[in-house]
Amino acid sequence: TYWSNAEHWEWATKPNDREKASFLKENIFPISESGQLKFIEGENTKALGENISISYMRGHTDAMMIPQINYKGKTVAFMADLLPSTGHIPLPYVMGYDTRPLLTLSEKEKFLKRAADEEMVLFLEHDSVNHCCTVQNTEKGVRLKETFSLEDYFGK
């Protein structure tokens, strides 16, 4: 099963000129055609299970989902393109192809503060060195606390 939301699916299947290269029809339409595509309706994530929640971001691309999974007393957040790598933790460092970079900045600031306060494990999709990290609040804002692999953190 592939999960998305109707708003993001619409955005992906009818992309603007800026994002056409990211949403390739040959990659996207087979998901729907296979019959395996399901939509999450707003904040209702019951179909995903009681330990999964979703935050929606609009700065990188419209209605991008940040899934959060509660596991063994910790929350693991799949950061997608909100925080692609540890190098993007400083607030001004956003992706060059965000559709609304100032909105990304605001969304990232709020999410990272929450992640630090709740001691979330942040899973980094695009970081080739650091699979996961935690962040902490400092006098200079949210900063990297530690890096690790999921296996090292949760065990085999």
PDB file of C-alpha atoms in Angstrom:
ATOM      1  CA  THR A   1       0.000   0.000   0.000  1.00  0.00           C
ATOM      2  CA  TYR A   2       1.162   3.509  -0.838  1.00  0.00           C
ATOM      3  CA  TRP A   3      -0.162   6.341   1.333  1.00  0.00           C
ATOM      4  CA  SER A   4      -0.575   9.955   0.299  1.00  0.00           C
ATOM      5  CA  ASN A   5      -3.171  12.671   0.701  1.00  0.00           C
ATOM      6  CA  ALA A   6      -5.497  13.888  -2.026  1.00  0.00           C
ATOM      7  CA  GLU A   7      -4.088  17.406  -2.030  1.00  0.00           C
ATOM      8  CA  HIS A   8      -0.483  16.282  -2.488  1.00  0.00           C
ATOM      9  CA  TRP A   9      -1.492  13.667  -5.057  1.00  0.00           C
ATOM     10  CA  GLU A  10      -3.228  16.374  -7.097  1.00  0.00           C
ATOM     11  CA  TRP A  11      -0.100  18.543  -6.800  1.00  0.00           C
ATOM     12  CA  ALA A  12       2.127  15.641  -7.900  1.00  0.00           C
ATOM     13  CA  THR A  13      -0.001  14.499 -10.824  1.00  0.00           C
ATOM     14  CA  LYS A  14      -0.480  18.029 -12.160  1.00  0.00           C
ATOM     15  CA  PRO A  15       2.869  19.594 -11.216  1.00  0.00           C
ATOM     16  CA  ASN A  16       3.842  23.190 -11.778  1.00  0.00           C
ATOM     17  CA  ASP A  17       6.769  23.955 -14.081  1.00  0.00           C
ATOM     18  CA  ARG A  18       9.152  24.174 -11.113  1.00  0.00           C
ATOM     19  CA  GLU A  19       8.384  20.641  -9.904  1.00  0.00           C
ATOM     20  CA  LYS A  20       7.807  18.702 -13.138  1.00  0.00           C
ATOM     21  CA  ALA A  21      11.259  17.117 -12.886  1.00  0.00           C
ATOM     22  CA  SER A  22      10.473  15.815  -9.384  1.00  0.00           C
ATOM     23  CA  PHE A  23       7.075  14.307 -10.161  1.00  0.00           C
ATOM     24  CA  LEU A  24       7.739  12.061 -13.126  1.00  0.00           C
ATOM     25  CA  LYS A  25       4.564  10.539 -14.553  1.00  0.00           C
ATOM     26  CA  GLU A  26       6.278   7.203 -15.199  1.00  0.00           C
ATOM     27  CA  ASN A  27       7.053   6.961 -11.476  1.00  0.00           C
ATOM     28  CA  ILE A  28       3.779   8.287 -10.106  1.00  0.00           C
ATOM     29  CA  PHE A  29       0.929   6.928 -12.213  1.00  0.00           C
ATOM     30  CA  PRO A  30       1.820   3.225 -11.784  1.00  0.00           C
ATOM     31  CA  ILE A  31       1.189   3.655  -8.049  1.00  0.00           C
ATOM     32  CA  SER A  32      -2.405   4.631  -8.719  1.00  0.00           C
ATOM     33  CA  GLU A  33      -2.877   2.184 -11.580  1.00  0.00           C
ATOM     34  CA  SER A  34      -1.751  -0.721  -9.375  1.00  0.00           C
ATOM     35  CA  GLY A  35      -4.719  -0.173  -7.054  1.00  0.00           C
ATOM     36  CA  GLN A  36      -2.376   0.168  -4.080  1.00  0.00           C
ATOM     37  CA  LEU A  37      -2.799   3.926  -3.530  1.00  0.00           C
ATOM     38  CA  LYS A  38      -4.730   5.067  -0.461  1.00  0.00           C
ATOM     39  CA  PHE A  39      -5.352   8.556   0.857  1.00  0.00           C
ATOM     40  CA  ILE A  40      -5.113   9.865   4.381  1.00  0.00           C
ATOM     41  CA  GLU A  41      -7.904  12.306   5.125  1.00  0.00           C
ATOM     42  CA  GLY A  42      -6.522  15.307   7.000  1.00  0.00           C
ATOM     43  CA  GLU A  43      -5.345  14.489  10.494  1.00  0.00           C
ATOM     44  CA  ASN A  44      -7.227  11.173  10.492  1.00  0.00           C
ATOM     45  CA  THR A  45      -4.467   8.568  10.532  1.00  0.00           C
ATOM     46  CA  LYS A  46      -6.459   5.743  12.144  1.00  0.00           C
ATOM     47  CA  ALA A  47      -6.005   3.580   9.046  1.00  0.00           C
ATOM     48  CA  LEU A  48      -2.253   3.718   9.609  1.00  0.00           C
ATOM     49  CA  GLY A  49      -2.436   2.550  13.225  1.00  0.00           C
ATOM     50  CA  GLU A  50      -2.582   4.168  16.624  1.00  0.00           C
ATOM     51  CA  ASN A  51       1.178   4.812  16.799  1.00  0.00           C
ATOM     52  CA  ILE A  52       1.417   6.901  13.624  1.00  0.00           C
ATOM     53  CA  SER A  53       0.655  10.583  13.156  1.00  0.00           C
ATOM     54  CA  ILE A  54       1.259  12.973  10.265  1.00  0.00           C
ATOM     55  CA  SER A  55       2.345  16.610  10.122  1.00  0.00           C
ATOM     56  CA  TYR A  56       1.717  18.471   6.874  1.00  0.00           C
ATOM     57  CA  MET A  57       4.223  20.963   5.447  1.00  0.00           C
ATOM     58  CA  ARG A  58       3.691  23.368   2.566  1.00  0.00           C
ATOM     59  CA  GLY A  59       7.007  25.134   2.027  1.00  0.00           C
ATOM     60  CA  HIS A  60       8.937  22.506   0.090  1.00  0.00           C
ATOM     61  CA  THR A  61       5.986  21.217  -1.917  1.00  0.00           C
ATOM     62  CA  ASP A  62       2.297  21.442  -1.148  1.00  0.00           C
ATOM     63  CA  ALA A  63       0.907  19.077   1.517  1.00  0.00           C
ATOM     64  CA  MET A  64       4.175  17.160   2.028  1.00  0.00           C
ATOM     65  CA  MET A  65       3.707  14.638   4.824  1.00  0.00           C
ATOM     66  CA  ILE A  66       6.082  14.156   7.758  1.00  0.00           C
ATOM     67  CA  PRO A  67       5.079  10.822   9.337  1.00  0.00           C
ATOM     68  CA  GLN A  68       5.858  10.283  13.000  1.00  0.00           C
ATOM     69  CA  ILE A  69       5.954   6.769  14.412  1.00  0.00           C
ATOM     70  CA  ASN A  70       5.866   6.035  18.128  1.00  0.00           C
ATOM     71  CA  TYR A  71       8.128   3.067  18.788  1.00  0.00           C
ATOM     72  CA  LYS A  72       9.552   1.789  22.075  1.00  0.00           C
ATOM     73  CA  GLY A  73       8.677   5.021  23.854  1.00  0.00           C
ATOM     74  CA  LYS A  74      10.283   7.286  21.252  1.00  0.00           C
ATOM     75  CA  THR A  75       8.930   9.188  18.292  1.00  0.00           C
ATOM     76  CA  VAL A  76      10.731   8.670  14.983  1.00  0.00           C
ATOM     77  CA  ALA A  77       9.970  11.358  12.388  1.00  0.00           C
ATOM     78  CA  PHE A  78      10.632  10.742   8.691  1.00  0.00           C
ATOM     79  CA  MET A  79      11.879  14.205   7.756  1.00  0.00           C
ATOM     80  CA  ALA A  80      11.447  14.008   3.958  1.00  0.00           C
ATOM     81  CA  ASP A  81      12.632  17.282   2.428  1.00  0.00           C
ATOM     82  CA  LEU A  82      11.901  19.432   5.483  1.00  0.00           C
ATOM     83  CA  LEU A  83      15.279  18.328   6.871  1.00  0.00           C
ATOM     84  CA  PRO A  84      17.155  16.295   4.253  1.00  0.00           C
ATOM     85  CA  SER A  85      20.462  16.112   6.149  1.00  0.00           C
ATOM     86  CA  THR A  86      22.173  17.230   9.349  1.00  0.00           C
ATOM     87  CA  GLY A  87      23.754  19.983   7.270  1.00  0.00           C
ATOM     88  CA  HIS A  88      20.290  21.523   6.935  1.00  0.00           C
ATOM     89  CA  ILE A  89      19.650  21.916  10.681  1.00  0.00           C
ATOM     90  CA  PRO A  90      20.577  25.641  10.812  1.00  0.00           C
ATOM     91  CA  LEU A  91      17.337  27.480  10.055  1.00  0.00           C
ATOM     92  CA  PRO A  92      18.460  29.439   6.986  1.00  0.00           C
ATOM     93  CA  TYR A  93      19.621  26.241   5.255  1.00  0.00           C
ATOM     94  CA  VAL A  94      16.617  25.159   3.229  1.00  0.00           C
ATOM     95  CA  MET A  95      16.452  23.291  -0.065  1.00  0.00           C
ATOM     96  CA  GLY A  96      17.181  25.368  -3.169  1.00  0.00           C
ATOM     97  CA  TYR A  97      14.087  23.992  -4.870  1.00  0.00           C
ATOM     98  CA  ASP A  98      11.562  24.674  -2.105  1.00  0.00           C
ATOM     99  CA  THR A  99       8.497  26.267  -3.663  1.00  0.00           C
ATOM    100  CA  ARG A 100       8.033  28.590  -0.662  1.00  0.00           C
ATOM    101  CA  PRO A 101      11.398  28.865   1.140  1.00  0.00           C
ATOM    102  CA  LEU A 102      10.249  31.389   3.756  1.00  0.00           C
ATOM    103  CA  LEU A 103       7.376  29.108   4.696  1.00  0.00           C
ATOM    104  CA  THR A 104       9.809  26.173   4.882  1.00  0.00           C
ATOM    105  CA  LEU A 105      11.932  28.235   7.262  1.00  0.00           C
ATOM    106  CA  SER A 106       8.960  28.822   9.570  1.00  0.00           C
ATOM    107  CA  GLU A 107       7.744  25.211   9.384  1.00  0.00           C
ATOM    108  CA  LYS A 108      11.232  23.875  10.035  1.00  0.00           C
ATOM    109  CA  GLU A 109      11.731  26.161  13.027  1.00  0.00           C
ATOM    110  CA  LYS A 110       8.484  25.010  14.661  1.00  0.00           C
ATOM    111  CA  PHE A 111       9.080  21.336  13.931  1.00  0.00           C
ATOM    112  CA  LEU A 112      12.702  21.359  15.138  1.00  0.00           C
ATOM    113  CA  LYS A 113      11.718  23.082  18.397  1.00  0.00           C
ATOM    114  CA  ARG A 114       9.083  20.419  18.934  1.00  0.00           C
ATOM    115  CA  ALA A 115      11.571  17.677  18.011  1.00  0.00           C
ATOM    116  CA  ALA A 116      14.056  19.006  20.572  1.00  0.00           C
ATOM    117  CA  ASP A 117      11.397  19.387  23.279  1.00  0.00           C
ATOM    118  CA  GLU A 118      10.035  15.870  22.671  1.00  0.00           C
ATOM    119  CA  GLU A 119      13.468  14.279  22.063  1.00  0.00           C
ATOM    120  CA  MET A 120      12.369  12.908  18.692  1.00  0.00           C
ATOM    121  CA  VAL A 121      14.574  10.715  16.527  1.00  0.00           C
ATOM    122  CA  LEU A 122      14.797  12.400  13.116  1.00  0.00           C
ATOM    123  CA  PHE A 123      15.224   9.975  10.197  1.00  0.00           C
ATOM    124  CA  LEU A 124      17.074  11.723   7.368  1.00  0.00           C
ATOM    125  CA  GLU A 125      16.132  10.613   3.861  1.00  0.00           C
ATOM    126  CA  HIS A 126      18.939  12.308   1.945  1.00  0.00           C
ATOM    127  CA  ASP A 127      21.905  12.207   4.352  1.00  0.00           C
ATOM    128  CA  SER A 128      24.435   9.692   3.005  1.00  0.00           C
ATOM    129  CA  VAL A 129      26.427   9.662   6.260  1.00  0.00           C
ATOM    130  CA  ASN A 130      23.934  10.160   9.094  1.00  0.00           C
ATOM    131  CA  HIS A 131      20.788   8.043   9.020  1.00  0.00           C
ATOM    132  CA  CYS A 132      19.262   9.637  12.106  1.00  0.00           C
ATOM    133  CA  CYS A 133      19.859  12.430  14.555  1.00  0.00           C
ATOM    134  CA  THR A 134      18.467  14.166  17.585  1.00  0.00           C
ATOM    135  CA  VAL A 135      18.460  17.911  18.149  1.00  0.00           C
ATOM    136  CA  GLN A 136      18.592  20.109  21.227  1.00  0.00           C
ATOM    137  CA  ASN A 137      17.646  23.646  22.167  1.00  0.00           C
ATOM    138  CA  THR A 138      20.650  25.916  22.750  1.00  0.00           C
ATOM    139  CA  GLU A 139      21.202  29.637  23.286  1.00  0.00           C
ATOM    140  CA  LYS A 140      21.710  29.905  19.518  1.00  0.00           C
ATOM    141  CA  GLY A 141      18.589  27.939  18.616  1.00  0.00           C
ATOM    142  CA  VAL A 142      18.096  24.282  17.761  1.00  0.00           C
ATOM    143  CA  ARG A 143      21.344  22.430  17.081  1.00  0.00           C
ATOM    144  CA  LEU A 144      22.489  18.886  16.378  1.00  0.00           C
ATOM    145  CA  LYS A 145      22.744  16.730  19.494  1.00  0.00           C
ATOM    146  CA  GLU A 146      23.853  13.334  18.147  1.00  0.00           C
ATOM    147  CA  THR A 147      23.815  11.133  15.054  1.00  0.00           C
ATOM    148  CA  PHE A 148      23.327   7.367  14.751  1.00  0.00           C
ATOM    149  CA  SER A 149      21.747   4.628  12.665  1.00  0.00           C
ATOM    150  CA  LEU A 150      18.274   3.287  13.425  1.00  0.00           C
ATOM    151  CA  GLU A 151      19.831  -0.097  14.127  1.00  0.00           C
ATOM    152  CA  ASP A 152      22.277   1.387  16.647  1.00  0.00           C
ATOM    153  CA  TYR A 153      19.487   3.298  18.368  1.00  0.00           C
ATOM    154  CA  PHE A 154      16.788   0.642  18.534  1.00  0.00           C
ATOM    155  CA  GLY A 155      18.841  -2.538  18.171  1.00  0.00           C
ATOM    156  CA  LYS A 156      18.365  -5.374  15.735  1.00  0.00           C
TER     157      LYS A 156
END
